[in-house]
Coordinates of C-alpha atoms and ligand atoms in Angstrom, one line a residue:
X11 CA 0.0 0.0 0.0
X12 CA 1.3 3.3 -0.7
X13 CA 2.3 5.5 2.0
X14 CA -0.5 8.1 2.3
X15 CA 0.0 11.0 5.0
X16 CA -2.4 14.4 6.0
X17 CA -1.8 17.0 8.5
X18 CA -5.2 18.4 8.9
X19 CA -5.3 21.7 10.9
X20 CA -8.3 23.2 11.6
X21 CA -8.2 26.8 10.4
X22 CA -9.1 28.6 14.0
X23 CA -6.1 30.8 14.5
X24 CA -2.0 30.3 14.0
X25 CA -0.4 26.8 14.0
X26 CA 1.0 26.1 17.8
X27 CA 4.3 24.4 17.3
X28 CA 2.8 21.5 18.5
X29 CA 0.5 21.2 15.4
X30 CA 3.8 22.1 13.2
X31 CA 5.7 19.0 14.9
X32 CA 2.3 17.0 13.9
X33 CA 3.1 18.3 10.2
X34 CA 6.7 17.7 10.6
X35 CA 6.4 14.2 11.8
X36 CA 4.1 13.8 8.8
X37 CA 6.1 15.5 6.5
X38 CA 9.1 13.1 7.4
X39 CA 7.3 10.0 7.2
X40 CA 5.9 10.5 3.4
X41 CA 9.5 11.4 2.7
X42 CA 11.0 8.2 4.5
X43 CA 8.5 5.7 2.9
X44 CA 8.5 7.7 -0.6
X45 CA 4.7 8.3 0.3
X46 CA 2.6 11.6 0.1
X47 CA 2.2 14.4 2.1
X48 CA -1.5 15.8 2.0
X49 CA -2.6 19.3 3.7
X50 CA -6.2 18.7 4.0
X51 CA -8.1 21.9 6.0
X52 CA -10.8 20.6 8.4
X53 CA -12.8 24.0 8.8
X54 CA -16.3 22.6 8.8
X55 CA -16.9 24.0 12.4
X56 CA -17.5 27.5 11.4
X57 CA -18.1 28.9 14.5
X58 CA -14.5 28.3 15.3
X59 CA -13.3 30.1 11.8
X60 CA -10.6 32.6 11.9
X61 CA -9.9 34.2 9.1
X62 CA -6.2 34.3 7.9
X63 CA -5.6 31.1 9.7
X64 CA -5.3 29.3 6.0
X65 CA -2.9 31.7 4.7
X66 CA -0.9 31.2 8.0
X67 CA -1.2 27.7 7.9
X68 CA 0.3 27.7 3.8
X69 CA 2.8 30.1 5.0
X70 CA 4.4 28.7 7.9
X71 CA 4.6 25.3 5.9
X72 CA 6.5 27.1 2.8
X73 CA 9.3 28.6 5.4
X74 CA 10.1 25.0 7.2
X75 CA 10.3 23.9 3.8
X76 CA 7.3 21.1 4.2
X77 CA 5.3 22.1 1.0
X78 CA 2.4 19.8 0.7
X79 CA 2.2 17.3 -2.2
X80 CA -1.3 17.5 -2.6
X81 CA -3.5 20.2 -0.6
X82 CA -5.7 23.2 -1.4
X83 CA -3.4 25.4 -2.7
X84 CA -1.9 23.0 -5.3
X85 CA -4.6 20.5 -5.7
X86 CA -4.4 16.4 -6.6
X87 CA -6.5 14.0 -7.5
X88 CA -8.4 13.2 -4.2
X89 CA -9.7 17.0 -3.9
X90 CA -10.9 19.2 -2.8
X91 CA -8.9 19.1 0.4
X92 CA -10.9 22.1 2.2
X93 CA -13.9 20.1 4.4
X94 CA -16.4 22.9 4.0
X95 CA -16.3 22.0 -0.5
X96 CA -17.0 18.4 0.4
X97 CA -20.5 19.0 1.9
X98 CA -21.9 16.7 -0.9
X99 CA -19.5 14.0 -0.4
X100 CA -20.4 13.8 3.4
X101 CA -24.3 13.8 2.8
X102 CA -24.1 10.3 0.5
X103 CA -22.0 9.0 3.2
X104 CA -24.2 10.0 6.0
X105 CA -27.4 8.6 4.0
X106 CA -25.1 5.3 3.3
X107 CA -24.7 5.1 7.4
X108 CA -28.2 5.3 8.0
X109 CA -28.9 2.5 5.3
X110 CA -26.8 0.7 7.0
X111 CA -28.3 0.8 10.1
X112 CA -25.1 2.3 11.4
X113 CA -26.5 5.9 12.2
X114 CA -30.2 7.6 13.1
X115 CA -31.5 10.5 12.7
X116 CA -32.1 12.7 15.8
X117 CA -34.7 15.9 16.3
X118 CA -34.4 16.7 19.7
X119 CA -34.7 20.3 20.8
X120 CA -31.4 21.8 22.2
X121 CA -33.6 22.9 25.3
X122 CA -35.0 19.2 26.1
X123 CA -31.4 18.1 25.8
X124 CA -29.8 20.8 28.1
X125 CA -32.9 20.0 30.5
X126 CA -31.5 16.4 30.5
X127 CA -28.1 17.3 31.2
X128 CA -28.7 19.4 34.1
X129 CA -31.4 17.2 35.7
X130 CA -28.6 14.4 35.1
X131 CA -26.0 16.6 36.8
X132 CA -27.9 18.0 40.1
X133 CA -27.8 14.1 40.4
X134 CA -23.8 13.3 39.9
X135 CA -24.5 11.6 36.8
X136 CA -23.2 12.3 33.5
X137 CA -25.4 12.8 30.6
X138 CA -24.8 10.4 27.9
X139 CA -26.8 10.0 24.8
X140 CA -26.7 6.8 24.4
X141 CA -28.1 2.8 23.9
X142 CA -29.4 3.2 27.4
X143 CA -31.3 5.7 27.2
X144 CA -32.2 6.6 23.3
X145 CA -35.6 5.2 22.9
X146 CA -36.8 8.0 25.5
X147 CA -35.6 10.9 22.6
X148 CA -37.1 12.2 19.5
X149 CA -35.3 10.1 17.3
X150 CA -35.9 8.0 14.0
X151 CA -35.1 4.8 16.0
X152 CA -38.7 5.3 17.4
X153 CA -40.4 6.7 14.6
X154 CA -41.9 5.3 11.0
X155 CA -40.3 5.6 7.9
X156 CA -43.0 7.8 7.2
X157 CA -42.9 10.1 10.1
X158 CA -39.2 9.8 9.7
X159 CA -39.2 10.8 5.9
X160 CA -41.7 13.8 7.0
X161 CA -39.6 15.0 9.8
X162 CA -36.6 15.2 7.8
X163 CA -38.0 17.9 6.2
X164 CA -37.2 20.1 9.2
X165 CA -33.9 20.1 11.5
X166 CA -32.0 17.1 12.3
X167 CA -28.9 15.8 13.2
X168 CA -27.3 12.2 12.8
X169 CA -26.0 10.3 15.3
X170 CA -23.6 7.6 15.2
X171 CA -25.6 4.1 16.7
X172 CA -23.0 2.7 19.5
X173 CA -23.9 -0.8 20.3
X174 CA -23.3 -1.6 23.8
X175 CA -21.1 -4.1 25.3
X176 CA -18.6 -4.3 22.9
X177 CA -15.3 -4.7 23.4
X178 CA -14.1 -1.6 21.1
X179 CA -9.9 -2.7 20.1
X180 CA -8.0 0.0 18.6
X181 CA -4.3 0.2 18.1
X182 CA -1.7 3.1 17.9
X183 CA 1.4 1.9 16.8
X184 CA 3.0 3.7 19.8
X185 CA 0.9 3.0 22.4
X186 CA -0.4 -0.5 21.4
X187 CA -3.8 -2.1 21.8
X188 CA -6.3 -0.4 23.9
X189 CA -9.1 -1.8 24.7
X190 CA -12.7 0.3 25.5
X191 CA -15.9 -1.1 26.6
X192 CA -18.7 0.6 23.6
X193 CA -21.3 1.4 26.8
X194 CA -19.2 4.5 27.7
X195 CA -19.6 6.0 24.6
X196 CA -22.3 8.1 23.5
X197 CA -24.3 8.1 20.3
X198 CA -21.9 10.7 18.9
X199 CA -23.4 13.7 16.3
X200 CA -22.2 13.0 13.0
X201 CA -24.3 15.7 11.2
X202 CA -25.5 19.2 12.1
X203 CA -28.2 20.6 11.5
X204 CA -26.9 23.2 9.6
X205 CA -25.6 19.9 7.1
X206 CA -22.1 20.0 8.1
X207 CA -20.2 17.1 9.3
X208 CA -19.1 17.2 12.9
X209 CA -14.9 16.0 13.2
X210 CA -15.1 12.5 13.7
X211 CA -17.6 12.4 10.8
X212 CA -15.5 14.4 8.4
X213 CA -12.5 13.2 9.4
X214 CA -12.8 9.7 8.7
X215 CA -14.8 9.5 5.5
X216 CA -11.8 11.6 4.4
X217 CA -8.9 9.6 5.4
X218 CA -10.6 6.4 3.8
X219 CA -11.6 8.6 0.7
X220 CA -8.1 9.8 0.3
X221 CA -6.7 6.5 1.2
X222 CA -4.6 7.7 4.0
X223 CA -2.4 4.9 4.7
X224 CA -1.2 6.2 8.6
X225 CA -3.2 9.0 10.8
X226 CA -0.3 10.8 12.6
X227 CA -1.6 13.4 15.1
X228 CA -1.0 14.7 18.6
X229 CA -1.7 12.5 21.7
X230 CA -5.3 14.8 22.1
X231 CA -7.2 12.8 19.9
X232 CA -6.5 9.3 21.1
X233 CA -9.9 9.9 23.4
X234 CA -11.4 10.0 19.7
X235 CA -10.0 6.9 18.1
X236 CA -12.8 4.2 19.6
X237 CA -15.1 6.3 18.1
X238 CA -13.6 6.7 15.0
X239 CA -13.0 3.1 15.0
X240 CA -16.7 2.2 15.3
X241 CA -17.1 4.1 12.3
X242 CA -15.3 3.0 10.2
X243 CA -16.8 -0.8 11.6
X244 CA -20.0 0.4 10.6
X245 CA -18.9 1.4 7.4
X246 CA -17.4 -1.7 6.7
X247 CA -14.0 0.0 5.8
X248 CA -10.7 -0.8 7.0
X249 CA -9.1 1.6 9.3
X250 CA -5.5 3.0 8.7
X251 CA -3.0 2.8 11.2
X252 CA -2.8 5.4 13.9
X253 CA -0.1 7.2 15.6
X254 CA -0.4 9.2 18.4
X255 CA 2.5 11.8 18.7
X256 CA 3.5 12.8 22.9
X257 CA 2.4 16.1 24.1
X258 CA 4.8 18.8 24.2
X259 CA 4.9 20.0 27.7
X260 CA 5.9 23.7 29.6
X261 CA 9.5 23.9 30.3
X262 CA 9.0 22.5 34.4
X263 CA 7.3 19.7 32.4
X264 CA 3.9 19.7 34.6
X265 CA 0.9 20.2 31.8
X266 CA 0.8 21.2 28.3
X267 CA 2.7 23.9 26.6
X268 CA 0.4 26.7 26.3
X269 CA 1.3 30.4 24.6
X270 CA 0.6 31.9 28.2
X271 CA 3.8 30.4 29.1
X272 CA 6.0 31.7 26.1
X273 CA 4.5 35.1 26.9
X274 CA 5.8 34.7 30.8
X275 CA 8.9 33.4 30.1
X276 CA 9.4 35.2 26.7
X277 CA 9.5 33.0 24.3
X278 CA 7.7 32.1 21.3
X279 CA 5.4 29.3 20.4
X280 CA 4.4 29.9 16.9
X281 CA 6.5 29.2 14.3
X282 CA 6.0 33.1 12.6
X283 CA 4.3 36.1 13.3
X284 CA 0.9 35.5 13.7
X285 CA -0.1 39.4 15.0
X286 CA 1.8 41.9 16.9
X287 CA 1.1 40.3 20.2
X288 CA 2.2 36.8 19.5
X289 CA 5.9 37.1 17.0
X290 CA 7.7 33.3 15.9
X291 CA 10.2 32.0 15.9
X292 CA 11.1 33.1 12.7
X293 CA 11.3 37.0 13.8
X294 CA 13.1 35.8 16.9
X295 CA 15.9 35.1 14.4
X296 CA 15.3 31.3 14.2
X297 CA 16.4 30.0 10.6
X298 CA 14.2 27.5 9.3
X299 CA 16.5 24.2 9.5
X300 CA 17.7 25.2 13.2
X301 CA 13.9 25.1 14.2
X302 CA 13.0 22.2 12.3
X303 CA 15.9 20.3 13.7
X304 CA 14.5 21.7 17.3
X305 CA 10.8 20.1 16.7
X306 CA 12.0 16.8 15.2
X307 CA 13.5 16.3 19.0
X308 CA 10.2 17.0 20.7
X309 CA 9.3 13.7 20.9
X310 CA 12.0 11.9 18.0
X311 CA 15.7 10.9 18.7
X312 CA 17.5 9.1 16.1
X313 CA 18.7 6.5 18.7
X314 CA 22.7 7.8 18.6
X315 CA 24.1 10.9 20.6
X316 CA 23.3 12.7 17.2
X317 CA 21.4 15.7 17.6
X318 CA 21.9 18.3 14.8
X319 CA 20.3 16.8 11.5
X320 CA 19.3 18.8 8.1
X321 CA 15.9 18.7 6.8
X322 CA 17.4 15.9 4.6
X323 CA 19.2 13.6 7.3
X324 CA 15.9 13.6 8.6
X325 CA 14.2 12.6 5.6
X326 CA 16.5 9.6 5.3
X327 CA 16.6 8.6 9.4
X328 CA 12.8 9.4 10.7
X329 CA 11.8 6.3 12.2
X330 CA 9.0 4.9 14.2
X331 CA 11.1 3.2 16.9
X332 CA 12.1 6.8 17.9
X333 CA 8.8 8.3 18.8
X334 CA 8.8 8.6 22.5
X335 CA 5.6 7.6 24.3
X336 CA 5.9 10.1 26.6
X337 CA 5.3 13.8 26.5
X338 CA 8.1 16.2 25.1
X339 CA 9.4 18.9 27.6
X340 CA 10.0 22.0 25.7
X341 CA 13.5 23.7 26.1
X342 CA 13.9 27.2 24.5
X343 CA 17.3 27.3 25.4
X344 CA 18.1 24.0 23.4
X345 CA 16.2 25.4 21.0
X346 CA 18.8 28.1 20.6
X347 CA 21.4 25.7 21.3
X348 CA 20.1 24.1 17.7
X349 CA 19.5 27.2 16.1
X350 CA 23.2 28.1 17.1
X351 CA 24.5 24.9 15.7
X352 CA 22.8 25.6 11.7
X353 CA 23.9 29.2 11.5
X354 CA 27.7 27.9 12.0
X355 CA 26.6 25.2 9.3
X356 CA 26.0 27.9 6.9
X357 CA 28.4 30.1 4.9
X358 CA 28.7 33.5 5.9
X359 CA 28.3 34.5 2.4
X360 CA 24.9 32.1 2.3
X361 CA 24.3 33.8 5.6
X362 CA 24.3 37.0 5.2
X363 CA 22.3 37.2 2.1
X364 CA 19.3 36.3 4.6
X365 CA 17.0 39.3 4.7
X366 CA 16.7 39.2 8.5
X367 CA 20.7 39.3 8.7
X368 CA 20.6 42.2 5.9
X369 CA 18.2 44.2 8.6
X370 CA 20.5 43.8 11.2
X371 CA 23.8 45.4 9.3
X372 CA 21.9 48.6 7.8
X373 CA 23.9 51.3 8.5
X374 CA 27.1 48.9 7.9
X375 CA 29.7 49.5 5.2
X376 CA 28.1 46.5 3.3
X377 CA 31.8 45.4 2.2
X378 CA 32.4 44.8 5.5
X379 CA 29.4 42.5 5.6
X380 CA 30.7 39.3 5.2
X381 CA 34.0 39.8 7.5
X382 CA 31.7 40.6 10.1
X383 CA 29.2 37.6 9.6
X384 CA 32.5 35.4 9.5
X385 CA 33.8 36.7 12.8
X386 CA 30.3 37.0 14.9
X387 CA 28.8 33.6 13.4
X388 CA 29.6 31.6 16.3
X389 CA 28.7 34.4 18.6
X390 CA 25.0 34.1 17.2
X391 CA 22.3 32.0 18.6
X392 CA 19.7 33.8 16.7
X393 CA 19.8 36.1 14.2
X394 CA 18.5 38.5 16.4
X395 CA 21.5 38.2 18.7
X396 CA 23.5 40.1 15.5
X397 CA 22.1 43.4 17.3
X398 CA 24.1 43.2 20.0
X399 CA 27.0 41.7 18.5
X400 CA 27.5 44.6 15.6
X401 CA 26.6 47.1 17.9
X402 CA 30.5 48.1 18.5
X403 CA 31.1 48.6 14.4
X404 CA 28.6 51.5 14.3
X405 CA 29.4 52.9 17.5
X406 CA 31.7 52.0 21.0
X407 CA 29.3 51.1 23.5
X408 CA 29.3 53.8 26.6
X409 CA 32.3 52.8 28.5
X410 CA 31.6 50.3 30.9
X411 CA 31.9 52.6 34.1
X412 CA 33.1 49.9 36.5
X413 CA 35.6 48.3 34.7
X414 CA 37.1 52.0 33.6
X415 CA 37.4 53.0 37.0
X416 CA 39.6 50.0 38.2
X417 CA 41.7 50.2 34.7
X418 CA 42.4 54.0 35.7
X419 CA 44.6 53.2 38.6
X420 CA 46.7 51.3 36.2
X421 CA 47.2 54.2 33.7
X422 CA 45.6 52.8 30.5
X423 CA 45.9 56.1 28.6
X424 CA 49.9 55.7 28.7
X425 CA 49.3 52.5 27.2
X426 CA 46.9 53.2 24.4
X427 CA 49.3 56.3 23.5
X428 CA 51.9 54.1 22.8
X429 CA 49.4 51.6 21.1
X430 CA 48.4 54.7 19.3
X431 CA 51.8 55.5 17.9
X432 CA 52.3 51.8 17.1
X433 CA 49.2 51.6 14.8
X434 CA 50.1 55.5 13.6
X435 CA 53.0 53.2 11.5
X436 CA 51.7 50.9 9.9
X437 CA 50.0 50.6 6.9
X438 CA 47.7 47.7 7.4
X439 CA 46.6 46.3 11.0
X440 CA 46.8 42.4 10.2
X441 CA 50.3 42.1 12.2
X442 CA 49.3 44.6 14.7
X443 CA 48.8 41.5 17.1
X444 CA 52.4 40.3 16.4
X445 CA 53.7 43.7 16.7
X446 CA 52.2 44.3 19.8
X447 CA 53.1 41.3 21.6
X448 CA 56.4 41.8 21.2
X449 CA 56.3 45.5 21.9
X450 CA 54.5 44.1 25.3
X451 CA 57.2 42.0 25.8
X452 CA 60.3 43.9 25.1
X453 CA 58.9 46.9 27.2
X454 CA 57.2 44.3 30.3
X455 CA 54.1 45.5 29.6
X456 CA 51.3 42.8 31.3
X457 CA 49.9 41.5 28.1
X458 CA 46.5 41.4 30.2
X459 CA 46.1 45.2 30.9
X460 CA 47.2 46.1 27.6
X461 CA 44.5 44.1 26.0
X462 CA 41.9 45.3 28.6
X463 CA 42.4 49.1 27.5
X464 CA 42.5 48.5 23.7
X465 CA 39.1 46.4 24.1
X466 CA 37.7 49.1 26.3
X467 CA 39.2 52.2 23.7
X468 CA 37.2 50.2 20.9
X469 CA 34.1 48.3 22.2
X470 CA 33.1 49.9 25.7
X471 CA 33.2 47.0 27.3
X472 CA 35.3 43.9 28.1
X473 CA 33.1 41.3 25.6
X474 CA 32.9 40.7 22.3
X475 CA 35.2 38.4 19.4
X476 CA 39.0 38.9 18.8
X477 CA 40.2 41.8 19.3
X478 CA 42.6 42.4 16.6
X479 CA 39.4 41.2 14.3
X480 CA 37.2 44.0 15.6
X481 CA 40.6 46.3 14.7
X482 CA 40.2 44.9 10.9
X483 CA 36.8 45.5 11.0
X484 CA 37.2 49.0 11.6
X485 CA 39.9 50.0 9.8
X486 CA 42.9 52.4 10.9
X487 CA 42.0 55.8 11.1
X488 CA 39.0 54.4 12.9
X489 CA 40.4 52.8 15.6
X490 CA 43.1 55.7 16.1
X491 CA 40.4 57.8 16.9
X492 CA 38.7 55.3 19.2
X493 CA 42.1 55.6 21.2
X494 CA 42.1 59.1 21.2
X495 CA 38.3 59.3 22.2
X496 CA 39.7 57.2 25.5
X497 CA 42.8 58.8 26.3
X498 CA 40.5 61.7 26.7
X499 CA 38.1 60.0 28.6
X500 CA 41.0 58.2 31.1
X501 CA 42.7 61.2 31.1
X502 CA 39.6 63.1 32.7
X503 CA 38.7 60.6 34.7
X504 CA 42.6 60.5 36.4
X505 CA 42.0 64.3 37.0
X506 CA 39.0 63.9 39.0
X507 CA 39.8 61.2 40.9
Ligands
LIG610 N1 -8.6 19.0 12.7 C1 -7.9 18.3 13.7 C2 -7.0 19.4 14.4 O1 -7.2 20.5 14.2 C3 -7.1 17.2 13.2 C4 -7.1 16.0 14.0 C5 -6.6 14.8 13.2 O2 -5.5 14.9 12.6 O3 -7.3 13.8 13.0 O4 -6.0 19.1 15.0

């Protein structure tokens, strides 16, 4: 059987990472098997609708590089792939159902029903509609064809028949056989009344109708897959198999990961921009392999110490075996960690050409562009962190008050004169290290201060990459005038001491 994959978002606002890792997990599986990758958008709850969410959903896809082999933007032969165009389509297989005998048609009023529940809660009990109790409703298990095939011209629903007593067996090729006893269930809606399918409904005429070989999906809708299974047993059809991916949980692990707790802790939880309160991780300077790599270990590990894999190591390596049962604890700072690791895979020249990086060095001599990239790559964990690091080219930070004061006891404007004179000679500063090391040592100057005061003439502070780099980067007359700029400033601040 060919291998047959959807990721089947419900359009109801931006993708959680979570329901990325579902398409990611997906994604890699059609690729492993040489199967297909469907998008398939289950928006028949329109009550739950939010606009943009589609677009958001395509989008997100594109940038981690997962573009759908069949889906609605592109099409394919088992279309359409939006649930709300395949109204017709769900309305012969509801009418098959009822034929055979596998479904009913129900006209309670919402008000008898809510009457019901609350009588059945003042008394501890939970409402079910159910074999137990369904000959007590308006339904067409109690009426005549004819009275049926008259009240059908009004408001109905259809409900899903659940025989009691069976032993319901489903399996999830994580988790293994689970077993559920059918009198727990209720007589689940299949139909609304306004003629739209309900999930379960929709959901599993369209993975048979689109011959979805393997339902991959997050560890929510196991509760679901009993029912689903009695469908498709009433259908007749064979199920496909079912994997249940783990949670991914908050960083202390206790409960689900929710966006409340990426806005505490400042971090993000969609994969881009979704609206000015809730950024991704793509404007928190993620690239897309580093976060990819990130949410294939939510819940995947190869099964080696290897952690850091490109879209296509995963393609060849995604296994089964590796899916932990298990929920996923969600790390941002691994996350970075990852992210770090991808941007040192990259070519500065590859590197800087990404717009986010080009945003970061306006305002910088954009020859100097790639020196710079080459010497602050391994200082980056996002591209964001570029901000911080290129701050020094376009301006020295404010010196760093406490570490000037304790340099000034040691005379550091001596020093940087002589540094000063040193550079005043020479025509490029590539030996200026050399030069000054054994200017240092010849005059038994502590190689340490020396250091310390050119780094604070130049940058402000005591941070940052090599120093004789950042003297490259700026160029001569630049750098002289740094010095000058702190012999002044030692020089004043040795008077009013
Ligand atoms: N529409 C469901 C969701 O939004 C899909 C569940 C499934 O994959 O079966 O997550």
């Amino acid at each position: 059987m060919k291998t047959r994959v959807r990721f089947a978002p419900s359009p109801t606002g931006p993708l959680h990472i979570g329901g990325l890792r579902t398409a990611l997990f997906n994604y890699l599986f059609a690729r492993k098997n040489n199967g297909v990758f469907i998008l398939r958008v289950e928006d028949t709850d329109q009550n739950r609708y939010v606009e943009g969410s589609e677009a958001y959903i395509q989008k997100s896809l594109e940038w981690a590089g997962m573009v759908p082999d069949e889906g609605p933007f592109n099409g394919g032969e088992f279309g359409p792939y939006r649930q709300s165009e395949r109204k017709e389509i769900y309305k012969e297989y509801i009418d098959l159902l009822i034929q055979k005998g596998g479904a009913y048609y129900a006209f309670d009023k919402t008000e008898d029903l809510s009457n019901e529940r609350a009588a059945a809660e003042s008394e501890g009990r939970t409402f079910l509609y159910g074999a137990q109790n369904r000959m007590l409703f308006d339904n067409s298990l109690n009426l005549s064809p004819e009275e049926t095939a008259e009240k059908i011209k009004g408001d109905y629903v259809v409900r899903l028949k659940v025989e009691p007593g069976q032993n319901v067996t489903v399996f999830d090729e994580i988790r293994g056989t689970i077993h559920l006893d059918s009198s727990l269930l209720d007589d689940k809606i299949l139909m609304k009344s306004d003629g739209m399918p309900t999930y379960h409904f929709a959901n599993v005429v369209d993975d048979h109708l689109m011959q979805i070989s393997c339902v991959i999906r997050g560890e929510e809708w196991l509760p679901s897959l009993p029912i689903h299974q009695l469908i498709y047993n009433a259908f007749g059809w064979k199920e496909p198999k079912f994997m249940h991916l783990p949670l991914i949980l908050k960083p202390s692990g206790k409960g689900k990961l929710s966006k409340r707790d990426g806005d505490k802790d400042g971090f993000p939880v969609f994969p881009m921009q979704w609206d000015e309160n809730s950024s991704g991780f793509k404007e928190k300077g993620f690239i897309a392999s580093g976060f990819i790599n990130y949410l294939a270990l939510l819940g995947w590990n190869s099964g080696t110490e290897q952690e850091i894999f490109t879209m296509a190591e995963l393609e060849k390596l995604f296994n089964l075996e590796g899916i932990q049962k298990g929920g996923a604890r969600f790390d941002y700072e691994k996350a970075k960690w990852v992210n770090h690791q991808h941007l040192q895979l990259l070519e500065a020249k590859t590197l800087v050409q990404e717009a986010a990086v080009q945003e970061q060095l306006i305002g910088i001599d954009p020859n100097k562009h790639i020196d710079l990239i080459k010497l602050l790559k391994e200082r980056l964990f996002t591209i964001n962190d570029l901000k911080e690091e290129v701050h020094w080219v376009k301006a020295p930070f404010p010196m760093d008050e406490k570490i000037a004061s304790k340099l000034s006891s040691k005379n550091p404007q001596n020093l940087l004169k002589e540094i000063s004179n040193n550079i005043e000679t020479m025509e490029e500063l590539s030996d200026l290290k050399e030069r000054l090391m054994t200017w240092s040592k010849e005059n038994e100057i502590p190689v340490g201060i020396l250091m310390q005061s050119l780094r604070m003439a130049l940058v402000g502070k005591l941070t940052g990459p090599d120093l004789f780099e950042i003297c490259k980067v700026l160029g001569k007359d630049v750098t002289l005038k740094r010095i000058d700029q702190a012999i002044s400033y030692f020089n004043l601040k040795s008077k009013s001491l």
